[in-house]
CSV table of C-alpha atoms in Angstrom, one decimal:
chain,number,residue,atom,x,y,z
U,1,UNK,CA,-71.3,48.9,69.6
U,2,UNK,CA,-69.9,51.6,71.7
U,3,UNK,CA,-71.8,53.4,74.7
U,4,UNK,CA,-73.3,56.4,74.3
U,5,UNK,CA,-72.7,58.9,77.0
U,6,UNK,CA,-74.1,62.7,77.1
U,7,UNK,CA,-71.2,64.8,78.6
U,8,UNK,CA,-71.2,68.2,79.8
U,9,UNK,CA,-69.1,70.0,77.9
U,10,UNK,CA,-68.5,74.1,77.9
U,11,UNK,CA,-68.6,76.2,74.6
U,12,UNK,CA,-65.4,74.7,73.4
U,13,UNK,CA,-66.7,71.1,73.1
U,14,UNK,CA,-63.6,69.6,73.6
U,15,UNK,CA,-63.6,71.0,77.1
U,16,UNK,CA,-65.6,68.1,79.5
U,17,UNK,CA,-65.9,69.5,83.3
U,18,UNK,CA,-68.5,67.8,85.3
U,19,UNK,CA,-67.5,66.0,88.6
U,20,UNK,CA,-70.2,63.3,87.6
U,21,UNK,CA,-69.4,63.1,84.2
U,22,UNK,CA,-66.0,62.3,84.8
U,23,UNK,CA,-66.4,59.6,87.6
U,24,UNK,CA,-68.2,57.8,84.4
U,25,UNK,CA,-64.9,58.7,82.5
U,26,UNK,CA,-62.8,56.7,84.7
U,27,UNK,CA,-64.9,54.2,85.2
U,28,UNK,CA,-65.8,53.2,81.8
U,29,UNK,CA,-62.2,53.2,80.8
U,30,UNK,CA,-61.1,50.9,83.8
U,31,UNK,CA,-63.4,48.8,81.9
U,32,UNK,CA,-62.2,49.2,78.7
U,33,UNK,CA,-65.6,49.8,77.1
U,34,UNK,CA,-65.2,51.8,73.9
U,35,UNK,CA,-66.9,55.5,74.5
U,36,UNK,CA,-68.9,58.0,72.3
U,37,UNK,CA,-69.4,61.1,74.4
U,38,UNK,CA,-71.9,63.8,72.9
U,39,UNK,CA,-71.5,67.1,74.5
U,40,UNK,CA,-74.1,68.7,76.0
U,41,UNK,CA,-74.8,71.9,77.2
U,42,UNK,CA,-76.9,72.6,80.7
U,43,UNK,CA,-79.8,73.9,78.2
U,44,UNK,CA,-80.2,70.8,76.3
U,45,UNK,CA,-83.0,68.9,78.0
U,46,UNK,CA,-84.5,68.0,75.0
U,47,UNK,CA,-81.5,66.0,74.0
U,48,UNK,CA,-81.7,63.7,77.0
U,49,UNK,CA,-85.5,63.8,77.5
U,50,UNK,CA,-85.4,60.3,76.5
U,51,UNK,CA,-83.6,59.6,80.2
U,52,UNK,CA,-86.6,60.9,81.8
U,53,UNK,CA,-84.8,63.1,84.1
U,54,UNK,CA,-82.3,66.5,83.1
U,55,UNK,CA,-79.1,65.9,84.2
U,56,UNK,CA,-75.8,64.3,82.6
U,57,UNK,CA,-74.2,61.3,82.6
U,58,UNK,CA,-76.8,59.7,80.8
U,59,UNK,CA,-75.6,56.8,78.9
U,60,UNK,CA,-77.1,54.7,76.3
U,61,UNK,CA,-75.7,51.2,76.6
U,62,UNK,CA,-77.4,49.1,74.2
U,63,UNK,CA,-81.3,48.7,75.0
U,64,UNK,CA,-80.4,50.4,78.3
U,65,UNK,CA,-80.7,53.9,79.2
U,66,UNK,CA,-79.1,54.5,82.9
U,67,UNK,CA,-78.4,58.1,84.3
U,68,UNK,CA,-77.0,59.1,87.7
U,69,UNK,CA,-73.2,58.6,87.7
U,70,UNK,CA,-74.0,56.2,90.7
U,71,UNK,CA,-76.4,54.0,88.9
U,72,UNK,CA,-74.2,54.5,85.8
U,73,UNK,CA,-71.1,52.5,87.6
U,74,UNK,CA,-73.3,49.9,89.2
U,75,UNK,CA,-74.8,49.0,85.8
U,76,UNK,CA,-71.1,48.7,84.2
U,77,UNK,CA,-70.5,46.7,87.2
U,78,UNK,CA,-73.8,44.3,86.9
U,79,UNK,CA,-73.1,44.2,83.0
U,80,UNK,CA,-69.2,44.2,82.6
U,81,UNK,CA,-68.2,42.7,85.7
U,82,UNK,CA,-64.3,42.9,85.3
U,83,UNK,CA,-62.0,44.4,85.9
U,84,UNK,CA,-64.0,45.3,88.6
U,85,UNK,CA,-64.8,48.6,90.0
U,86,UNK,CA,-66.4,47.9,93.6
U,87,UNK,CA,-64.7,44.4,94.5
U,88,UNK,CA,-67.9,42.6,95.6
U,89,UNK,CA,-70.8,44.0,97.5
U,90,UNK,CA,-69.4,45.5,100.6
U,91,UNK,CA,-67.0,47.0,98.5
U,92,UNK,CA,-69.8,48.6,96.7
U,93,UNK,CA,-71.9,49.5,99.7
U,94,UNK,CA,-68.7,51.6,101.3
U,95,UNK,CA,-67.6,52.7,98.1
U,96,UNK,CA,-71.4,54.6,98.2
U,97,UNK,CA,-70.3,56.3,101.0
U,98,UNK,CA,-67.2,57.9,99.6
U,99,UNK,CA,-69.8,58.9,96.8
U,100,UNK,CA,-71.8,60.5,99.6
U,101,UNK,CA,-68.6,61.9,101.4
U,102,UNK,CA,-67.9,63.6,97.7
U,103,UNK,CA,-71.6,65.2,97.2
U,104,UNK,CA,-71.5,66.2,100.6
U,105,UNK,CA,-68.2,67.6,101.0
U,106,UNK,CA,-66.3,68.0,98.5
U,107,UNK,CA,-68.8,69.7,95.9
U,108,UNK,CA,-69.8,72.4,97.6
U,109,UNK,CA,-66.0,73.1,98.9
U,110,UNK,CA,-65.2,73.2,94.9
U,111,UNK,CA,-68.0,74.9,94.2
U,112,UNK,CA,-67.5,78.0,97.1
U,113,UNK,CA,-63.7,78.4,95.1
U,114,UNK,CA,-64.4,78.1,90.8
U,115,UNK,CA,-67.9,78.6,90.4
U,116,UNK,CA,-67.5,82.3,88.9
U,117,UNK,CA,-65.1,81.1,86.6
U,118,UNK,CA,-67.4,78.3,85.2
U,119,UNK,CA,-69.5,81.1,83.2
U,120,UNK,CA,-66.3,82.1,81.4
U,121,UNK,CA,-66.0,78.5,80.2
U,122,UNK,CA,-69.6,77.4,79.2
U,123,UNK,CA,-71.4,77.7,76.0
U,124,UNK,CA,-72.9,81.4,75.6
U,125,UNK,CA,-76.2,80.0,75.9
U,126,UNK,CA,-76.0,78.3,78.8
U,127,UNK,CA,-75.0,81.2,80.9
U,128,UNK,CA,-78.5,82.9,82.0
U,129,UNK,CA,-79.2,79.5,83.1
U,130,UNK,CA,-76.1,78.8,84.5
U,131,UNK,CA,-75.4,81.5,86.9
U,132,UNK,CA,-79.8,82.2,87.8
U,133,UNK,CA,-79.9,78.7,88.8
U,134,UNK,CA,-76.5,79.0,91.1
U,135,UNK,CA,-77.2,82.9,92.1
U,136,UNK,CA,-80.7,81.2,93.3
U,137,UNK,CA,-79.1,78.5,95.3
U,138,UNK,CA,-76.0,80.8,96.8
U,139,UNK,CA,-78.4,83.6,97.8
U,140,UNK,CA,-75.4,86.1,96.6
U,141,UNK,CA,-74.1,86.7,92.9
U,142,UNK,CA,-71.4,84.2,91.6
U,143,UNK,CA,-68.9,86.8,91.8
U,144,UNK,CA,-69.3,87.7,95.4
U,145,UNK,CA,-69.5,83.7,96.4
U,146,UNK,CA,-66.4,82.9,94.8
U,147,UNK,CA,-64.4,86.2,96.5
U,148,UNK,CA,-65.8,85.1,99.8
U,149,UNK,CA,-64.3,81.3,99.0
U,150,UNK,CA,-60.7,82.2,98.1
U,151,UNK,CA,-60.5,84.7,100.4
U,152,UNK,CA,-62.6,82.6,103.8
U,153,UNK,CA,-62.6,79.1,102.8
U,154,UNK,CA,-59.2,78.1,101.3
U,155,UNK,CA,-57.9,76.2,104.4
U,156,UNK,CA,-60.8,74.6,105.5
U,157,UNK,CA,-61.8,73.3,102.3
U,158,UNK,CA,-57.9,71.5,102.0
U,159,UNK,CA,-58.6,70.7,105.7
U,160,UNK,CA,-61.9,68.8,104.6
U,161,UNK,CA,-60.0,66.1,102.5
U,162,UNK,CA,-58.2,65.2,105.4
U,163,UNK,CA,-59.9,61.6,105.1
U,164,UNK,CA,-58.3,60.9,102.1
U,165,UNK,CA,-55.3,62.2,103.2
U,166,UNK,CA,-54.9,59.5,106.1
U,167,UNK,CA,-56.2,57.1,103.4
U,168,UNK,CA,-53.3,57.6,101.4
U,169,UNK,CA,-50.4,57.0,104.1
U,170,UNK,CA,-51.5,53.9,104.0
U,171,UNK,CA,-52.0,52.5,100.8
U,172,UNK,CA,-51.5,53.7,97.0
U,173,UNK,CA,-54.9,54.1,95.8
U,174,UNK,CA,-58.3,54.8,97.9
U,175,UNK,CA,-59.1,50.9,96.3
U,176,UNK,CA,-56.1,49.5,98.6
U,177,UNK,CA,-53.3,48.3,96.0
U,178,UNK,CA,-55.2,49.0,92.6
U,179,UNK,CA,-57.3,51.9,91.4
U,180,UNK,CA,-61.3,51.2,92.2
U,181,UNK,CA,-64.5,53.8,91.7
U,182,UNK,CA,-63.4,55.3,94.9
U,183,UNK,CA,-60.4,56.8,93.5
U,184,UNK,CA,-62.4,57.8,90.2
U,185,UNK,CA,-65.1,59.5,92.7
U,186,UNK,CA,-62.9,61.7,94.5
U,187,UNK,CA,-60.3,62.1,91.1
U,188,UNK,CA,-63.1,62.9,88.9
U,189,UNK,CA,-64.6,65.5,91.3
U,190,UNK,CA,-61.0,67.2,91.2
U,191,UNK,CA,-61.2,67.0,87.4
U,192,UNK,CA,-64.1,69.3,87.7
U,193,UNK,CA,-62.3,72.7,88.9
U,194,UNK,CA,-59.3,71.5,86.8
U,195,UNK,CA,-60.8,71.7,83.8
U,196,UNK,CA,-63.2,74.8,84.3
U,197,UNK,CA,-60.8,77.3,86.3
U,198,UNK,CA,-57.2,78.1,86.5
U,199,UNK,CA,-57.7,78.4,90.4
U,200,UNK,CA,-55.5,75.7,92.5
U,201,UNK,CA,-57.9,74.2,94.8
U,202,UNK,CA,-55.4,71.7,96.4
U,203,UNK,CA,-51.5,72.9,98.0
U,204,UNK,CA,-49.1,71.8,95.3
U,205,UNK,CA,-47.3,69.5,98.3
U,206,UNK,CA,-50.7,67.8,99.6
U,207,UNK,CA,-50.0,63.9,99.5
U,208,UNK,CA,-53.6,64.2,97.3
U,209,UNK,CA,-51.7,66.3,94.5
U,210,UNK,CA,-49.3,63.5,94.1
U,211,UNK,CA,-52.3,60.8,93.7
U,212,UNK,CA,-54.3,62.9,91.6
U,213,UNK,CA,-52.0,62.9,89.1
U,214,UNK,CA,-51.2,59.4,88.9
U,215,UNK,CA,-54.7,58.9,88.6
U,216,UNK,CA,-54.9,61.2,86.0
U,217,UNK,CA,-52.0,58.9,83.6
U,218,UNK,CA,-54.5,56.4,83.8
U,219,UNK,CA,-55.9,54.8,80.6
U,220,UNK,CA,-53.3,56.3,78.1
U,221,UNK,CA,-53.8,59.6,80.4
U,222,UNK,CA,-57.2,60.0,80.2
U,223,UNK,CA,-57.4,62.3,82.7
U,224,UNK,CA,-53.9,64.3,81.9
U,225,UNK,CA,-54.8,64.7,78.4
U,226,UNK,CA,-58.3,66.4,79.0
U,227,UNK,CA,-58.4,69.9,78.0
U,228,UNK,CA,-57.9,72.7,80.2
U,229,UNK,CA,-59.1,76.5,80.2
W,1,UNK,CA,-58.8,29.9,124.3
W,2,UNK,CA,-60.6,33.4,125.0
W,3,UNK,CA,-59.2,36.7,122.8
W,4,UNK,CA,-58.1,38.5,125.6
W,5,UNK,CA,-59.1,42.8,125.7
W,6,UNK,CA,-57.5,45.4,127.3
W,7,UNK,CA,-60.8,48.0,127.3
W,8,UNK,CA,-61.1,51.5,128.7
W,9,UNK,CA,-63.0,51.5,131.8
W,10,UNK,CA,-64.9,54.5,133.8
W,11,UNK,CA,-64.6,54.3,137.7
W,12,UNK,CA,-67.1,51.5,137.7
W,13,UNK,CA,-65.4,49.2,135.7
W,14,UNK,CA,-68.3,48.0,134.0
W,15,UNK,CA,-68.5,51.6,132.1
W,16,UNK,CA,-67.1,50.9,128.8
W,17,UNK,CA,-66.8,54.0,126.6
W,18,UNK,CA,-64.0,54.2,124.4
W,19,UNK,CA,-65.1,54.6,120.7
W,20,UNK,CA,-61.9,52.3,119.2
W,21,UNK,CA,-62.4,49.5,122.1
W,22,UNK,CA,-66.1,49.8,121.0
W,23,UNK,CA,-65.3,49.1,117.3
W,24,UNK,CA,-63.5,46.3,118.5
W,25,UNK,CA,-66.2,44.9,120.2
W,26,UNK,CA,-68.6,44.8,117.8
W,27,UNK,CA,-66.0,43.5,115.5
W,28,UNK,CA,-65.3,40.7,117.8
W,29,UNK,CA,-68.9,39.7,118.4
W,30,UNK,CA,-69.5,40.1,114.5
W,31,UNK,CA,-67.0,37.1,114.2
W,32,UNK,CA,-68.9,34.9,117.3
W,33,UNK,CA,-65.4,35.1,119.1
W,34,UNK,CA,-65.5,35.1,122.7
W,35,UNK,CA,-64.0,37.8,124.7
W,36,UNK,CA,-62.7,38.6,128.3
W,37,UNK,CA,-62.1,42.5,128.5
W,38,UNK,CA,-59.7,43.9,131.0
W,39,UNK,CA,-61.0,46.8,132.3
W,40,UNK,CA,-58.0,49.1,131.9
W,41,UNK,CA,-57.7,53.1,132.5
W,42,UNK,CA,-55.5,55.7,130.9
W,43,UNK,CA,-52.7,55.7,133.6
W,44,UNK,CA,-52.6,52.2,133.5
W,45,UNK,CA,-49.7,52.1,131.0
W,46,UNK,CA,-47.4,49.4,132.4
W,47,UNK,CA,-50.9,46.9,132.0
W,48,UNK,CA,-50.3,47.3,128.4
W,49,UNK,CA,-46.4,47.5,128.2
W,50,UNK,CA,-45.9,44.2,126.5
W,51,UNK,CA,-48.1,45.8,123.5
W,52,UNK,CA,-45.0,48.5,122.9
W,53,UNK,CA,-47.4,51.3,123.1
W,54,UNK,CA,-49.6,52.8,125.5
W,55,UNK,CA,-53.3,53.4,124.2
W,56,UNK,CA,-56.2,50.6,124.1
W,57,UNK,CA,-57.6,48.4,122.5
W,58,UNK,CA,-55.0,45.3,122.9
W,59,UNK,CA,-55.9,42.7,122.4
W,60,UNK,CA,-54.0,39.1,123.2
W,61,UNK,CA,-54.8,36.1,120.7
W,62,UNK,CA,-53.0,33.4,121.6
W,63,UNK,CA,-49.4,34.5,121.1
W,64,UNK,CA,-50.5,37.3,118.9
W,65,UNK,CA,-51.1,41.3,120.6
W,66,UNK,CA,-52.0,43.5,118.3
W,67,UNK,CA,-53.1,47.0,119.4
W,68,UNK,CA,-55.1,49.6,117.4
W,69,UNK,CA,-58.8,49.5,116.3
W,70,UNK,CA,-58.0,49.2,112.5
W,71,UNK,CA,-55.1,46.6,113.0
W,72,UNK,CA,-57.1,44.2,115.0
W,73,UNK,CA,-60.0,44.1,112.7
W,74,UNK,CA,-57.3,43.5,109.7
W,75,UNK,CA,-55.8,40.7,112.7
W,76,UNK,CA,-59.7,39.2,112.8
W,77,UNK,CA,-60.7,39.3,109.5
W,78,UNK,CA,-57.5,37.6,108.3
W,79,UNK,CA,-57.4,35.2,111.2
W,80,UNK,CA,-60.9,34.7,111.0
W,81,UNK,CA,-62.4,35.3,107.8
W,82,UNK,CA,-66.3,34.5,108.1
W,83,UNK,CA,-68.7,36.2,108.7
W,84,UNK,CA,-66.7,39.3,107.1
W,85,UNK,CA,-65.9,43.1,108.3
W,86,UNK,CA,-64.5,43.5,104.6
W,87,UNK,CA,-66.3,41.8,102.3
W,88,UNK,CA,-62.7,41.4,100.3
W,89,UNK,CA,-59.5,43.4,99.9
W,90,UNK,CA,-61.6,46.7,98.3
W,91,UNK,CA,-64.0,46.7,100.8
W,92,UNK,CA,-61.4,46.5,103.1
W,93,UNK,CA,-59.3,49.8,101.5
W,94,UNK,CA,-62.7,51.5,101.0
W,95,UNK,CA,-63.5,50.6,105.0
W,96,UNK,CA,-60.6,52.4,105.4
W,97,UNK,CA,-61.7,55.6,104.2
W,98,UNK,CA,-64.8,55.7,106.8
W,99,UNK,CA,-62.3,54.7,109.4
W,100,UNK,CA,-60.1,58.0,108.4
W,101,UNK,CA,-63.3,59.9,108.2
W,102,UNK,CA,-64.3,58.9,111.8
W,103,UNK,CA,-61.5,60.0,113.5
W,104,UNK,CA,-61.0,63.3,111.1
W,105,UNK,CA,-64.8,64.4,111.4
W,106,UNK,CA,-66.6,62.1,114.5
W,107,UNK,CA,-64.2,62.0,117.1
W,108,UNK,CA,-63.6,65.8,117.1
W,109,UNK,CA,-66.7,66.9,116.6
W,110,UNK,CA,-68.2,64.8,119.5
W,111,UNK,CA,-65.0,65.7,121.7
W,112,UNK,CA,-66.0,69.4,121.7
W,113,UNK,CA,-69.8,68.2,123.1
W,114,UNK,CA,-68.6,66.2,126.1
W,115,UNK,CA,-65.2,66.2,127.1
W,116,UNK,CA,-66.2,67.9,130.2
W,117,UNK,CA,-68.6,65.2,131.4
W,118,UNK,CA,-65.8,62.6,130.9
W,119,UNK,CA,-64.2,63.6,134.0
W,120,UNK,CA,-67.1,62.6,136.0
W,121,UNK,CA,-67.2,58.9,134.6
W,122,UNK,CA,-63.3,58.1,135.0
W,123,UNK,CA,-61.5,56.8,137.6
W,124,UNK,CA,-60.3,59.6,140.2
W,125,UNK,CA,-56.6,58.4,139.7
W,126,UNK,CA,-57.5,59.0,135.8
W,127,UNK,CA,-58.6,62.9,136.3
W,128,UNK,CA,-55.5,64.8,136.5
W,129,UNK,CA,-53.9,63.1,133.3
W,130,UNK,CA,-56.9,63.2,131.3
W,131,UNK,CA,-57.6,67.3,132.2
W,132,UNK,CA,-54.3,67.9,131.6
W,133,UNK,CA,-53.3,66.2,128.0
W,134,UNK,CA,-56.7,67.5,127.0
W,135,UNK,CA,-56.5,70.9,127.6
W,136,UNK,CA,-53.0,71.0,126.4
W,137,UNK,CA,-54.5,69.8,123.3
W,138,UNK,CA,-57.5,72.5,123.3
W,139,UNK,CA,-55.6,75.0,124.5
W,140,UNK,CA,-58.6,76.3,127.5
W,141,UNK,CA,-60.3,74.1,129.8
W,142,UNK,CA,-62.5,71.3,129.3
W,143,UNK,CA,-65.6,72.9,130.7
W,144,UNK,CA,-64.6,76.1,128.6
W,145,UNK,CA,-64.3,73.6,125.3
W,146,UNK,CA,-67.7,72.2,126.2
W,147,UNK,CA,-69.5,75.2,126.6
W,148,UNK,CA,-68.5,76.7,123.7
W,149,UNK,CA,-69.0,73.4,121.8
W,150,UNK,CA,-73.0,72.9,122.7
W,151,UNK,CA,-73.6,76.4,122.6
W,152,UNK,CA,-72.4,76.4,119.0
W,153,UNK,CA,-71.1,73.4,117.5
W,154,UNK,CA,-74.1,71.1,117.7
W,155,UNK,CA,-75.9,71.9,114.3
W,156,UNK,CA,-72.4,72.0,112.4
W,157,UNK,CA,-71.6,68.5,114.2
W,158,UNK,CA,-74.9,66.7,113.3
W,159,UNK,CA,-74.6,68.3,109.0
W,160,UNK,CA,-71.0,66.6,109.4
W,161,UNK,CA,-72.6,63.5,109.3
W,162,UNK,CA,-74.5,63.8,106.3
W,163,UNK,CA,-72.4,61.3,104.5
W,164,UNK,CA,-74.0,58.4,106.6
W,165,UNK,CA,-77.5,60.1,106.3
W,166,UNK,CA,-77.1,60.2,102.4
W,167,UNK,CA,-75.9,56.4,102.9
W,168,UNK,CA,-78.4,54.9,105.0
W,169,UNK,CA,-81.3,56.9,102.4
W,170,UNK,CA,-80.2,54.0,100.3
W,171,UNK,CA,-79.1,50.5,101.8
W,172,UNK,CA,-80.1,49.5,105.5
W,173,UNK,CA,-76.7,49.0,106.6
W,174,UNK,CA,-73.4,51.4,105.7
W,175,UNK,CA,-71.9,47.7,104.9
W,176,UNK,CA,-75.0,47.1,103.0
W,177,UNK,CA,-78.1,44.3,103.0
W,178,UNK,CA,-76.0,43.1,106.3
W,179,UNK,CA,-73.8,45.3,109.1
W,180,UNK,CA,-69.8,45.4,107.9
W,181,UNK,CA,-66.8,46.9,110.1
W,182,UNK,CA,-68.1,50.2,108.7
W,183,UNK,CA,-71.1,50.5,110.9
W,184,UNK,CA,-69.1,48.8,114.1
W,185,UNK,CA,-66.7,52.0,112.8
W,186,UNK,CA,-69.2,55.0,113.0
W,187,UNK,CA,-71.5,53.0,115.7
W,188,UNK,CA,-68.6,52.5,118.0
W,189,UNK,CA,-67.7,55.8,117.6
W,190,UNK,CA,-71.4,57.1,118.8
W,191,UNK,CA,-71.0,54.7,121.9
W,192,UNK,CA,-68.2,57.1,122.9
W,193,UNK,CA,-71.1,59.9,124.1
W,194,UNK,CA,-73.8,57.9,124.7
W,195,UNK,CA,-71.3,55.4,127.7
W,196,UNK,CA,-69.5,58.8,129.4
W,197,UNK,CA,-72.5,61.5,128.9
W,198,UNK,CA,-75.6,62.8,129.1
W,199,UNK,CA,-75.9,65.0,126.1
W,200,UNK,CA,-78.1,63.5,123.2
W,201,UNK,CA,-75.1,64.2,120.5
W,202,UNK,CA,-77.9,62.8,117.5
W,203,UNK,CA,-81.3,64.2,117.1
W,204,UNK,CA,-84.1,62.4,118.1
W,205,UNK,CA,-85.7,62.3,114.2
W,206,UNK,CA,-82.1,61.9,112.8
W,207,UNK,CA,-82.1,58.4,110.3
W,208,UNK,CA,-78.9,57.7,112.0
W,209,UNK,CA,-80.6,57.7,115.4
W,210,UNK,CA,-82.4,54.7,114.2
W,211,UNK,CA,-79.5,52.9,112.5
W,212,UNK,CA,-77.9,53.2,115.7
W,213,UNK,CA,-80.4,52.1,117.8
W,214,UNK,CA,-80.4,48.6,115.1
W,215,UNK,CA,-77.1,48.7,115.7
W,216,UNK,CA,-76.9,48.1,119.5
W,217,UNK,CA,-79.8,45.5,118.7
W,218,UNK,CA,-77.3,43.0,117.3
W,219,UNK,CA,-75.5,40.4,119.0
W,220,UNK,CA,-78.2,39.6,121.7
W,221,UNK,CA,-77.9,43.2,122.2
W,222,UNK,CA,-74.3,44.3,123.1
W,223,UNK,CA,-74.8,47.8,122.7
W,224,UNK,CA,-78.1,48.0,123.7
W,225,UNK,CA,-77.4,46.4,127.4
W,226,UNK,CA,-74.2,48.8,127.8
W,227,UNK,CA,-74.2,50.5,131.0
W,228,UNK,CA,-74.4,54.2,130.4
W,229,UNK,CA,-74.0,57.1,132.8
């Protein structure tokens, strides 16, 4: 039986553009598991109530229910151990702080550059909600953060990544010499603006352009086929 | 036969402060090997000639030398597998990415706090070369870099480091249930202040502060019995 995964999706439900969601992408493909995503839209908590909690990925893997894209690729790892996605447990244990680095850093970058045009790509009905709940958290309207990013934070948002940048002089994937849930981490946090603004958020000659998009012809092109705006 | 260590030294030469040499360290005594360190200071190039390069840590292993903090832990851990830094070739390319985020985010950030204060622990024949290659590379003096840097860097430093906080929320060790060359990475690097300055770099009530302070614990105390300014 497949796994059941609730996916953000905008009003076009073909369109999927949540940095968590699609670290759950990747890393249910590396494992080959067959996938039914459901979109979902920012004001369906009913539909995942059953998780206990509001937020997608929440997946529904037999009996199990598991949400948190973290917990999400540790239970795929504890159930359907190969090909692996953490290499053992020290492997997992750093791997959570390149999850960390990502929440941290590379979120709220994104966020600062795209997160006006998200409202142009979400479901009608998810818009109040959408841009009260962000206005609240900015302090400013959407439209004035997002001027402020492209015009203030540009550089030092590319300038941030720096860590994968020296990462990648040095070997072909953030996993060493195959792809591993770092790679879908930082990849599927990059699938996020992709898919939800036109806006370039990396330099068309960073080294990280170049590995994004070989992870993205992973899988049959998972990532390379998803819909864009 | 002792590993043999080429290791920054203040004036006295039992000040050890360099953050690579101190990963080193704590890699060595991680894999029970024994150690005589060289106390070695940054005009002392022709002591370190044979390595074909010119900054510590070297280290000598029989008739291997092998300089650089991330190539002699990849030296130890293949020359001397148990107990682990890597836990395995992902953990190993996932270490790698804290290692790049150390010197991107940590060693800059703590440069710009005490740079200054360096000068007083080095050895007098040191002081010209170190002023002078260090303002070249800040462009103003050293005392000019430091003022500015506590007077306004401090609180943007410490939020840097909110990928370890978010880490260390969750597992005990950044390697884990056990310490991995990760926390001799970001722990060596936070020797670097506390060995050549005065200035409390961490908050008291920081989670890290703690971690740190478990870390100098290990190894019948290596960092803890450090001699410190």
């Amino acid at each position: 039986m497949s796994i059941i995964m609730h996916d953000l999706a905008g009003a076009d439900p073909a369109l999927r553009f949540s940095p968590y969601c699609w670290r759950t992408r990747f890393a249910l493909a590396h494992k080959g598991l067959p996938v039914e995503t459901i979109p979902w839209r920012f004001t369906d908590k009913a539909a995942i109530a059953f998780s206990g909690q509001e937020r997608v990925p929440v997946i529904r893997d037999d009996a199990a229910v598991v949400s948190d894209s973290w917990a999400i690729a540790e239970h795929l790892e504890d159930h359907y151990p190969m090909p692996a996605l953490f290499g053992g447990a020290t492997g997992r244990a750093h791997a959570r702080f390149v999850n960390a680095w990502a929440d941290a850093v590379m979120i709220g970058g994104i966020a600062r550059l795209i997160v006006r045009d998200i409202i142009d790509v979400i479901d009608v009905k998810d818009r109040d909600y959408f841009r009260q709940s962000r206005e609240a958290r900015f302090g400013m309207t959407l439209e004035a953060v997002q001027e402020d990013g492209r015009k203030t934070r540009v550089g030092t948002f590319r300038e941030s990544l720096l860590p994968v940048r020296l990462v990648l002089r040095r070997q072909a994937w953030l996993g060493g010499a195959a792809p591993s849930y770092a790679d879908f981490i930082v990849a599927g946090t990059l699938m996020w603006p992709r898919c939800s603004s036109r806006f370039a958020v990396l330099a068309d000659d960073d080294p990280i352009t170049e590995w994004f998009s070989r992870v993205r012809d992973l899988y049959g092109g998972l990532g390379r086929t998803a819909m864009m705006p």
